[in-house]
């Protein structure tokens, strides 16, 4: 039996979806590049080409919009393939490129989970922690020969995540020498050495 076709959405519903999507796109670029405190709802609305009052309509507040962006960013990270030691090295190198992540203003979406600010932590902190824990879970899958002790395996996953997040933050805070401009082969070798030491396997 064929499924029934979904009812066509009205023009108003399509406009509402488009407006909400435009606000999310504008907000994730602003929040990723500037952080929460330096981002204003007026700037987000201006980037999206809509009235600022629509942020309250669709998201309730700036905190609500930030929570939606954090959830959206966590989904983006979840949708990435589970890395191997080798692909984790290549991913870190690729994310250092100036043209990486254009949809986030050329900043890694992980920054939205790492940066603090004047947000309502009761509302957003849980989302942030959930996203970070999911990222660490993914790192646990990178381990080539996981130790029998679950606590040790988790520690190694957290160390891998610390390496990824540290490189990501440094690239954002100091976008110059020597990390970004390092010879790719030298960088690949050094990252591979570190990741092999934590995860095992051949990441070089």
XYZ file of N, CA, C and O in Angstrom:
816
model
N 0.843 -1.194 0.000
C 0.000 0.000 0.000
C 0.876 1.240 0.000
O 1.783 1.379 0.821
N 0.639 2.102 -0.960
C 1.459 3.305 -1.090
C 1.134 4.286 0.025
O -0.030 4.441 0.403
N 2.182 4.957 0.574
C 1.915 5.956 1.614
C 1.149 7.127 1.039
O 1.296 7.479 -0.132
N 0.321 7.712 1.863
C -0.431 8.877 1.417
C 0.501 10.058 1.246
O 1.419 10.263 2.052
N 0.317 10.846 0.208
C 1.162 12.030 0.037
C 0.931 13.015 1.163
O -0.177 13.143 1.669
N 2.023 13.686 1.559
C 1.891 14.693 2.603
C 1.091 15.876 2.061
O 1.220 16.247 0.899
N 0.263 16.467 2.904
C -0.482 17.641 2.447
C 0.460 18.783 2.120
O 1.483 18.974 2.774
N 0.131 19.504 1.078
C 0.965 20.638 0.666
C 0.947 21.708 1.743
O -0.092 22.014 2.324
N 2.121 22.268 2.032
C 2.196 23.341 3.014
C 1.749 24.647 2.387
O 1.971 24.903 1.203
N 1.122 25.461 3.189
C 0.681 26.763 2.698
C 1.883 27.655 2.454
O 2.984 27.411 2.953
N 1.669 28.728 1.694
C 2.738 29.683 1.458
C 3.229 30.291 2.750
O 4.426 30.524 2.929
N 2.321 30.519 3.693
C 2.712 31.090 4.983
C 3.615 30.140 5.743
O 4.604 30.557 6.355
N 3.308 28.827 5.717
C 4.142 27.845 6.406
C 5.526 27.780 5.781
O 6.539 27.690 6.486
N 5.572 27.824 4.432
C 6.873 27.800 3.754
C 7.674 29.032 4.112
O 8.885 28.966 4.330
N 7.008 30.200 4.158
C 7.703 31.435 4.521
C 8.243 31.354 5.943
O 9.356 31.816 6.226
N 7.471 30.785 6.854
C 7.913 30.658 8.242
C 9.135 29.751 8.327
O 10.097 30.053 9.050
N 9.131 28.636 7.610
C 10.274 27.728 7.619
C 11.507 28.403 7.044
O 12.619 28.253 7.563
N 11.307 29.159 5.963
C 12.432 29.846 5.331
C 13.006 30.918 6.252
O 14.224 31.079 6.343
N 12.135 31.636 6.951
C 12.596 32.675 7.874
C 13.369 32.054 9.028
O 14.434 32.541 9.421
N 12.822 30.989 9.585
C 13.499 30.315 10.706
C 14.870 29.797 10.262
O 15.861 29.929 10.991
N 14.937 29.211 9.067
C 16.203 28.685 8.559
C 17.205 29.814 8.322
O 18.402 29.663 8.604
N 16.725 30.951 7.799
C 17.611 32.088 7.558
C 18.174 32.631 8.863
O 19.354 32.996 8.941
N 17.345 32.690 9.901
C 17.819 33.155 11.205
C 18.851 32.182 11.787
O 19.857 32.616 12.368
N 18.627 30.890 11.641
C 19.595 29.907 12.129
C 20.923 30.032 11.390
O 21.996 29.970 12.018
N 20.871 30.211 10.071
C 22.113 30.347 9.299
C 22.892 31.573 9.753
O 24.106 31.521 9.962
N 22.187 32.695 9.891
C 22.846 33.932 10.303
C 23.393 33.808 11.721
O 24.504 34.269 12.016
N 22.618 33.189 12.596
C 23.018 33.086 14.003
C 24.223 32.181 14.175
O 25.135 32.488 14.956
N 24.270 31.057 13.480
C 25.401 30.157 13.695
C 26.695 30.776 13.196
O 27.765 30.556 13.803
N 26.632 31.605 12.129
C 27.849 32.299 11.694
C 28.284 33.315 12.742
O 29.460 33.393 13.104
N 27.332 34.115 13.228
C 27.660 35.145 14.221
C 28.175 34.533 15.525
O 29.189 34.967 16.064
N 27.464 33.544 16.035
C 27.856 32.937 17.305
C 29.209 32.235 17.187
O 30.013 32.276 18.128
N 29.466 31.567 16.055
C 30.730 30.853 15.885
C 31.907 31.812 15.796
O 32.975 31.565 16.356
N 31.723 32.929 15.089
C 32.819 33.870 14.872
C 33.008 34.812 16.062
O 34.130 35.075 16.492
N 31.905 35.316 16.603
C 31.981 36.358 17.631
C 31.711 35.869 19.046
O 32.033 36.573 20.009
N 31.109 34.703 19.182
C 30.694 34.255 20.504
C 29.337 34.848 20.869
O 28.778 35.696 20.157
N 28.838 34.427 22.016
C 27.490 34.829 22.437
C 27.411 36.313 22.790
O 26.538 37.035 22.330
N 28.345 36.783 23.611
C 28.246 38.142 24.148
C 28.327 39.211 23.068
O 27.640 40.236 23.150
N 29.179 39.018 22.066
C 29.371 40.052 21.044
C 28.377 39.948 19.896
O 28.423 40.754 18.963
N 27.515 38.964 19.950
C 26.487 38.805 18.921
C 25.195 39.463 19.392
O 24.747 39.226 20.510
N 24.598 40.299 18.536
C 23.324 40.935 18.884
C 22.210 40.370 18.009
O 22.444 39.940 16.873
N 21.016 40.394 18.561
C 19.873 39.905 17.781
C 19.606 40.798 16.588
O 19.151 40.324 15.544
N 19.898 42.087 16.714
C 19.699 42.995 15.572
C 20.620 42.645 14.415
O 20.210 42.672 13.248
N 21.863 42.299 14.736
C 22.796 41.911 13.674
C 22.363 40.608 13.012
O 22.460 40.456 11.790
N 21.901 39.660 13.817
C 21.426 38.390 13.249
C 20.246 38.640 12.318
O 20.197 38.118 11.193
N 19.279 39.427 12.793
C 18.101 39.718 11.972
C 18.491 40.455 10.700
O 17.951 40.179 9.614
N 19.442 41.392 10.812
C 19.892 42.131 9.640
C 20.542 41.201 8.627
O 20.275 41.286 7.417
N 21.399 40.278 9.102
C 22.032 39.305 8.207
C 20.998 38.434 7.514
O 21.168 38.050 6.348
N 19.935 38.090 8.246
C 18.888 37.223 7.686
C 17.901 38.004 6.827
O 17.083 37.395 6.127
N 17.954 39.329 6.912
C 17.046 40.154 6.126
C 15.619 40.149 6.629
O 14.681 40.257 5.840
N 15.452 40.033 7.968
C 14.111 40.004 8.541
C 14.045 40.957 9.729
O 15.065 41.463 10.216
N 12.829 41.174 10.232
C 12.637 42.027 11.400
C 13.116 41.306 12.653
O 12.890 40.106 12.833
N 13.762 42.059 13.558
C 14.325 41.453 14.763
C 13.253 40.806 15.647
O 13.533 39.860 16.394
N 12.021 41.275 15.555
C 10.951 40.712 16.379
C 10.678 39.248 16.052
O 10.107 38.515 16.874
N 11.089 38.810 14.861
C 10.835 37.424 14.474
C 11.702 36.437 15.263
O 11.370 35.251 15.345
N 12.789 36.909 15.840
C 13.592 36.022 16.686
C 12.771 35.592 17.895
O 12.759 34.410 18.279
N 12.066 36.553 18.504
C 11.201 36.221 19.638
C 10.064 35.309 19.202
O 9.677 34.384 19.926
N 9.547 35.532 18.001
C 8.425 34.707 17.537
C 8.847 33.252 17.358
O 8.129 32.332 17.761
N 10.006 33.027 16.740
C 10.393 31.662 16.392
C 11.256 30.978 17.453
O 11.279 29.743 17.531
N 11.970 31.777 18.270
C 12.906 31.165 19.212
C 12.710 31.629 20.648
O 13.361 31.096 21.552
N 11.875 32.604 20.859
C 11.582 33.074 22.204
C 12.512 34.160 22.690
O 12.075 35.129 23.301
N 13.815 34.024 22.429
C 14.805 34.973 22.930
C 16.146 34.668 22.269
O 16.284 33.697 21.512
N 17.134 35.486 22.595
C 18.496 35.228 22.122
C 18.995 33.885 22.656
O 19.631 33.115 21.934
N 18.703 33.596 23.941
C 19.084 32.301 24.506
C 18.434 31.151 23.754
O 19.058 30.114 23.502
N 17.173 31.325 23.410
C 16.470 30.279 22.677
C 17.076 30.047 21.309
O 17.183 28.901 20.843
N 17.475 31.139 20.656
C 18.112 31.020 19.346
C 19.475 30.337 19.485
O 19.824 29.465 18.684
N 20.224 30.709 20.523
C 21.526 30.083 20.734
C 21.361 28.587 21.010
O 22.135 27.763 20.511
N 20.354 28.237 21.802
C 20.096 26.823 22.086
C 19.806 26.059 20.795
O 20.278 24.930 20.603
N 19.036 26.682 19.894
C 18.725 26.033 18.612
C 19.985 25.873 17.774
O 20.176 24.854 17.098
N 20.873 26.876 17.806
C 22.122 26.802 17.054
C 23.026 25.710 17.620
O 23.646 24.956 16.870
N 23.107 25.618 18.948
C 23.921 24.575 19.578
C 23.399 23.190 19.189
O 24.175 22.284 18.845
N 22.083 23.018 19.237
C 21.488 21.735 18.849
C 21.779 21.429 17.387
O 22.112 20.296 17.018
N 21.679 22.456 16.536
C 21.936 22.302 15.106
C 23.403 21.937 14.873
O 23.715 21.064 14.060
N 24.303 22.588 15.596
C 25.733 22.326 15.440
C 26.084 20.927 15.916
O 26.919 20.241 15.303
N 25.469 20.488 17.010
C 25.698 19.128 17.494
C 25.277 18.114 16.447
O 25.946 17.095 16.243
N 24.175 18.395 15.755
C 23.700 17.491 14.713
C 24.697 17.439 13.556
O 24.963 16.363 12.997
N 25.252 18.606 13.194
C 26.259 18.656 12.133
C 27.452 17.775 12.500
O 27.956 17.003 11.675
N 27.906 17.872 13.744
C 29.035 17.054 14.188
C 28.666 15.572 14.218
O 29.469 14.719 13.847
N 27.442 15.273 14.648
C 26.986 13.874 14.690
C 26.923 13.263 13.302
O 27.113 12.048 13.137
N 26.634 14.102 12.296
C 26.482 13.605 10.935
C 27.819 13.330 10.246
O 27.841 12.755 9.150
N 28.926 13.747 10.864
C 30.235 13.460 10.284
C 30.538 11.969 10.427
O 30.161 11.341 11.407
N 31.251 11.391 9.442
C 31.601 9.966 9.562
C 32.447 9.716 10.811
O 33.244 10.563 11.214
N 32.262 8.554 11.420
C 33.093 8.193 12.573
C 34.540 8.086 12.090
O 34.839 7.323 11.169
N 35.450 8.847 12.682
C 36.819 8.868 12.162
C 37.625 7.646 12.568
O 37.332 6.970 13.546
N 38.633 7.372 11.777
C 39.691 6.436 12.134
C 40.880 7.295 12.569
O 40.867 8.517 12.389
N 41.917 6.692 13.152
C 43.088 7.506 13.468
C 43.622 8.274 12.263
O 43.984 9.452 12.358
N 43.659 7.612 11.093
C 44.171 8.264 9.892
C 43.273 9.410 9.449
O 43.745 10.512 9.129
N 41.956 9.169 9.435
C 41.048 10.204 8.963
C 40.922 11.344 9.967
O 40.632 12.483 9.600
N 41.168 11.067 11.253
C 41.153 12.130 12.249
C 42.295 13.101 11.990
O 42.125 14.319 12.082
N 43.461 12.580 11.645
C 44.582 13.450 11.279
C 44.201 14.332 10.103
O 44.384 15.554 10.132
N 43.655 13.727 9.051
C 43.311 14.497 7.845
C 42.204 15.510 8.131
O 42.192 16.610 7.584
N 41.260 15.122 8.994
C 40.166 16.036 9.338
C 40.686 17.261 10.076
O 40.282 18.391 9.791
N 41.601 17.050 11.028
C 42.159 18.175 11.775
C 42.898 19.114 10.830
O 42.758 20.342 10.899
N 43.678 18.557 9.911
C 44.418 19.382 8.953
C 43.463 20.148 8.055
O 43.628 21.355 7.818
N 42.431 19.461 7.543
C 41.469 20.125 6.655
C 40.747 21.255 7.357
O 40.464 22.309 6.757
N 40.461 21.075 8.651
C 39.723 22.099 9.393
C 40.564 23.327 9.707
O 40.032 24.348 10.154
N 41.873 23.244 9.483
C 42.732 24.407 9.656
C 42.707 25.328 8.440
O 43.154 26.468 8.520
N 42.189 24.838 7.325
C 42.172 25.636 6.100
C 41.270 26.854 6.266
O 40.214 26.767 6.897
N 41.672 28.009 5.706
C 40.866 29.231 5.849
C 39.451 29.108 5.283
O 38.548 29.814 5.721
N 39.273 28.219 4.298
C 37.954 28.107 3.664
C 37.111 26.976 4.250
O 36.056 26.633 3.710
N 37.543 26.408 5.387
C 36.760 25.328 5.997
C 35.506 25.886 6.663
O 35.497 27.007 7.154
N 34.445 25.105 6.691
C 33.190 25.427 7.357
C 32.633 26.818 6.997
O 32.395 27.640 7.883
N 32.407 27.103 5.728
C 31.865 28.425 5.361
C 30.496 28.705 5.971
O 30.168 29.862 6.258
N 29.703 27.652 6.209
C 28.368 27.853 6.781
C 28.426 28.304 8.232
O 27.427 28.771 8.788
N 29.606 28.182 8.843
C 29.798 28.651 10.222
C 30.763 29.838 10.262
O 31.444 30.051 11.254
N 30.800 30.593 9.179
C 31.697 31.739 9.137
C 33.151 31.333 9.157
O 34.006 32.069 9.639
N 33.447 30.148 8.614
C 34.799 29.591 8.551
C 35.384 29.297 9.933
O 36.598 29.324 10.128
N 34.519 29.037 10.890
C 34.934 28.547 12.200
C 34.348 27.148 12.389
O 33.273 26.837 11.894
N 35.067 26.320 13.117
C 34.605 24.948 13.353
C 33.361 24.984 14.244
O 33.330 25.711 15.244
N 32.316 24.195 13.920
C 31.108 24.186 14.758
C 31.372 23.744 16.191
O 30.590 24.053 17.097
N 32.474 23.059 16.411
C 32.835 22.657 17.762
C 32.997 23.874 18.680
O 32.761 23.785 19.889
N 33.376 25.015 18.116
C 33.560 26.218 18.928
C 32.271 26.623 19.636
O 32.304 27.195 20.726
N 31.141 26.350 19.023
C 29.862 26.703 19.639
C 29.612 25.888 20.902
O 28.858 26.320 21.772
N 30.243 24.721 20.985
C 30.113 23.897 22.189
C 31.179 24.233 23.221
O 30.992 23.977 24.410
N 32.288 24.798 22.779
C 33.401 25.050 23.683
C 33.362 26.428 24.318
O 33.821 26.610 25.441
N 32.844 27.413 23.592
C 32.857 28.774 24.091
C 31.770 29.006 25.128
O 30.649 28.539 24.987
N 32.124 29.767 26.149
C 31.132 30.170 27.133
C 30.515 31.503 26.752
O 30.504 31.904 25.601
N 30.021 32.229 27.740
C 29.404 33.519 27.473
C 28.252 33.757 28.411
O 27.981 32.982 29.326
N 27.555 34.864 28.188
C 26.468 35.234 29.081
C 25.168 34.536 28.760
O 24.134 35.176 28.618
N 25.218 33.228 28.634
C 24.013 32.485 28.274
C 23.344 31.929 29.513
O 23.920 31.876 30.586
N 22.115 31.527 29.347
C 21.376 30.848 30.414
C 21.845 29.398 30.446
O 21.369 28.561 29.685
N 22.828 29.104 31.328
C 23.411 27.768 31.351
C 22.388 26.702 31.727
O 22.508 25.551 31.325
N 21.388 27.084 32.508
C 20.369 26.103 32.871
C 19.630 25.624 31.632
O 19.224 24.473 31.540
N 19.483 26.544 30.673
C 18.752 26.196 29.456
C 19.664 25.615 28.385
O 19.304 24.675 27.696
N 20.862 26.200 28.249
C 21.751 25.838 27.153
C 22.852 24.884 27.587
O 23.344 24.091 26.797
N 23.227 24.935 28.872
C 24.345 24.126 29.335
C 24.148 22.645 29.097
O 25.090 21.932 28.750
N 22.931 22.169 29.277
C 22.665 20.752 29.040
C 22.883 20.370 27.598
O 23.440 19.302 27.302
N 22.457 21.235 26.679
C 22.666 20.978 25.256
C 24.150 20.967 24.928
O 24.630 20.129 24.170
N 24.867 21.942 25.503
C 26.315 22.011 25.268
C 26.999 20.735 25.767
O 27.794 20.124 25.061
N 26.658 20.323 26.992
C 27.283 19.131 27.564
C 26.922 17.888 26.764
O 27.772 17.020 26.537
N 25.677 17.812 26.332
C 25.251 16.666 25.528
C 26.048 16.579 24.234
O 26.479 15.497 23.816
N 26.256 17.741 23.583
C 27.036 17.758 22.352
C 28.482 17.376 22.576
O 29.078 16.623 21.786
N 29.068 17.875 23.656
C 30.457 17.538 23.966
C 30.614 16.053 24.286
O 31.562 15.403 23.831
N 29.674 15.507 25.061
C 29.758 14.094 25.410
C 29.608 13.215 24.169
O 30.271 12.176 24.045
N 28.738 13.635 23.245
C 28.578 12.871 22.005
C 29.872 12.882 21.193
O 30.247 11.877 20.577
N 30.566 14.026 21.189
C 31.840 14.113 20.470
C 32.877 13.204 21.101
O 33.675 12.555 20.403
N 32.894 13.136 22.430
C 33.838 12.240 23.111
C 33.478 10.780 22.835
O 34.360 9.931 22.654
N 32.180 10.480 22.776
C 31.749 9.122 22.423
C 32.323 8.718 21.067
O 32.752 7.569 20.875
N 32.321 9.667 20.127
C 32.843 9.376 18.784
C 34.348 9.111 18.850
O 34.863 8.263 18.124
N 35.035 9.842 19.712
C 36.471 9.619 19.855
C 36.760 8.228 20.405
O 37.770 7.609 20.066
N 35.866 7.722 21.245
C 36.062 6.379 21.799
C 36.026 5.325 20.693
O 36.683 4.286 20.791
N 35.289 5.616 19.630
C 35.226 4.683 18.508
C 36.486 4.720 17.657
O 36.686 3.851 16.803
N 37.332 5.739 17.866
C 38.576 5.848 17.108
C 39.638 4.896 17.645
O 40.556 4.507 16.933
N 39.516 4.495 18.903
C 40.543 3.668 19.531
C 40.719 2.366 18.763
O 39.763 1.625 18.531
N 41.949 2.098 18.368
C 42.230 0.907 17.554
C 42.193 -0.361 18.394
O 41.637 -1.380 17.990
N 42.787 -0.313 19.552
C 42.834 -1.480 20.445
C 42.393 -1.010 21.827
O 43.238 -0.791 22.710
N 41.078 -0.848 22.046
C 40.607 -0.278 23.307
C 41.045 -1.100 24.502
O 41.005 -2.336 24.466
N 41.484 -0.455 25.574
C 41.854 -1.198 26.783
C 40.630 -1.853 27.404
O 39.501 -1.390 27.233
N 40.863 -2.918 28.127
C 39.753 -3.640 28.747
C 39.055 -2.799 29.805
O 37.849 -2.918 30.015
N 39.805 -1.942 30.456
C 39.244 -1.094 31.502
C 38.453 0.048 30.860
O 39.031 0.890 30.162
N 37.121 0.124 31.049
C 36.317 1.174 30.432
C 36.770 2.582 30.820
O 36.701 3.505 30.006
N 37.247 2.747 32.046
C 37.684 4.074 32.490
C 38.910 4.530 31.707
O 39.029 5.708 31.344
N 39.808 3.609 31.416
C 40.999 3.952 30.637
C 40.623 4.263 29.195
O 41.167 5.189 28.577
N 39.696 3.498 28.644
C 39.229 3.766 27.285
C 38.600 5.154 27.201
O 38.842 5.903 26.241
N 37.809 5.488 28.215
C 37.176 6.807 28.216
C 38.219 7.912 28.350
O 38.108 8.961 27.705
N 39.234 7.675 29.161
C 40.297 8.659 29.320
C 40.995 8.905 27.990
O 41.274 10.056 27.617
N 41.280 7.841 27.252
C 41.941 8.006 25.954
C 41.047 8.774 24.981
O 41.528 9.602 24.211
N 39.751 8.482 25.014
C 38.815 9.214 24.150
C 38.809 10.699 24.506
O 38.786 11.570 23.620
N 38.840 11.008 25.784
C 38.846 12.405 26.216
C 40.147 13.092 25.824
O 40.151 14.280 25.471
N 41.263 12.362 25.860
C 42.536 12.940 25.429
C 42.517 13.238 23.929
O 43.024 14.271 23.487
N 41.932 12.343 23.142
C 41.792 12.601 21.707
C 40.925 13.833 21.464
O 41.239 14.681 20.617
N 39.832 13.926 22.212
C 38.954 15.079 22.055
C 39.664 16.355 22.497
O 39.494 17.418 21.888
N 40.475 16.275 23.556
C 41.231 17.441 24.008
C 42.198 17.909 22.924
O 42.382 19.125 22.717
N 42.799 16.970 22.220
C 43.693 17.328 21.115
C 42.920 18.033 20.010
O 43.326 19.103 19.527
N 41.784 17.450 19.611
C 40.961 18.056 18.561
C 40.479 19.443 18.958
O 40.602 20.406 18.191
N 39.941 19.573 20.164
C 39.385 20.852 20.586
C 40.486 21.885 20.806
O 40.306 23.072 20.521
N 41.652 21.447 21.290
C 42.760 22.376 21.486
C 43.244 22.963 20.174
O 43.465 24.180 20.068
N 43.404 22.121 19.170
C 43.808 22.609 17.847
C 42.744 23.553 17.278
O 43.047 24.594 16.709
N 41.477 23.178 17.461
C 40.376 24.004 16.955
C 40.373 25.383 17.609
O 40.230 26.406 16.934
N 40.528 25.417 18.929
C 40.542 26.697 19.636
C 41.748 27.538 19.257
O 41.634 28.752 19.039
N 42.916 26.910 19.170
C 44.123 27.663 18.854
C 44.043 28.248 17.461
O 44.469 29.386 17.222
N 43.491 27.485 16.535
C 43.331 27.987 15.163
C 42.460 29.226 15.146
O 42.675 30.164 14.393
N 41.428 29.256 16.020
C 40.518 30.397 16.069
C 41.134 31.586 16.787
O 40.996 32.730 16.351
N 41.835 31.330 17.893
C 42.363 32.412 18.720
C 43.654 32.996 18.172
O 43.910 34.194 18.319
N 44.480 32.146 17.558
C 45.755 32.612 16.991
C 45.842 32.099 15.556
O 46.537 31.098 15.277
N 45.151 32.753 14.615
C 45.059 32.223 13.242
C 46.305 32.505 12.408
O 46.228 33.034 11.305
N 47.474 32.157 12.935
C 48.707 32.418 12.199
C 49.748 31.377 12.512
O 49.467 30.187 12.595
N 50.973 31.835 12.748
C 52.099 30.941 12.985
C 51.946 30.192 14.314
O 51.431 30.766 15.269
N 52.534 28.986 14.417
C 52.998 28.167 13.290
C 51.980 27.109 12.885
O 52.186 26.394 11.919
N 50.870 27.013 13.613
C 49.949 25.896 13.413
C 49.315 25.920 12.032
O 49.352 24.927 11.295
N 48.740 27.058 11.662
C 48.001 27.123 10.401
C 48.936 27.081 9.202
O 48.615 26.491 8.169
N 50.106 27.690 9.334
C 51.008 27.784 8.189
C 52.064 26.682 8.165
O 52.962 26.707 7.326
N 51.967 25.726 9.073
C 52.957 24.648 9.110
C 52.901 23.816 7.843
O 51.847 23.694 7.201
N 54.029 23.248 7.475
C 54.079 22.354 6.325
C 53.114 21.188 6.574
O 53.184 20.540 7.627
N 52.203 20.919 5.646
C 51.196 19.876 5.877
C 51.803 18.510 6.201
O 51.254 17.761 7.021
N 52.934 18.180 5.569
C 53.545 16.877 5.835
C 54.115 16.813 7.252
O 54.005 15.779 7.933
N 54.710 17.914 7.702
C 55.232 17.963 9.065
C 54.081 17.890 10.067
O 54.137 17.146 11.048
N 53.024 18.672 9.787
C 51.862 18.668 10.668
C 51.215 17.293 10.715
O 50.835 16.792 11.783
N 51.109 16.664 9.550
C 50.510 15.317 9.479
C 51.331 14.329 10.306
O 50.769 13.498 11.039
N 52.643 14.418 10.213
C 53.503 13.507 10.955
C 53.383 13.719 12.463
O 53.305 12.753 13.237
N 53.349 14.980 12.881
C 53.272 15.269 14.315
C 51.921 14.877 14.891
O 51.839 14.296 15.982
N 50.844 15.205 14.171
C 49.518 14.810 14.631
C 49.392 13.285 14.654
O 48.810 12.710 15.589
N 49.915 12.641 13.630
C 49.864 11.187 13.581
C 50.583 10.563 14.754
O 50.103 9.588 15.345
N 51.727 11.136 15.102
C 52.488 10.607 16.236
C 51.680 10.724 17.532
O 51.632 9.778 18.332
N 51.039 11.874 17.732
C 50.248 12.074 18.941
C 49.034 11.141 18.983
O 48.727 10.540 20.012
N 48.346 11.041 17.858
C 47.132 10.222 17.822
C 47.464 8.743 17.955
O 46.754 7.986 18.624
N 48.585 8.311 17.337
C 48.995 6.909 17.506
C 49.275 6.598 18.961
O 48.956 5.515 19.457
N 49.893 7.567 19.638
C 50.237 7.333 21.052
C 48.997 7.152 21.920
O 49.028 6.421 22.904
N 47.904 7.822 21.530
C 46.678 7.748 22.320
C 45.763 6.609 21.842
O 45.252 5.824 22.640
N 45.573 6.570 20.504
C 44.564 5.651 19.944
C 45.159 4.331 19.479
O 44.435 3.346 19.345
N 46.460 4.318 19.199
C 47.045 3.119 18.622
C 46.868 3.110 17.111
O 46.286 4.028 16.531
N 47.340 2.101 16.465
C 47.191 1.992 15.021
C 48.205 2.833 14.299
O 49.096 3.448 14.863
N 48.082 2.863 12.975
C 49.021 3.608 12.127
C 48.326 4.848 11.626
O 47.556 4.810 10.682
N 48.592 5.993 12.249
C 47.979 7.248 11.828
C 49.004 8.146 11.180
O 48.822 9.349 11.083
N 50.101 7.638 10.739
C 51.157 8.451 10.181
C 51.248 8.380 8.701
O 52.092 9.029 8.122
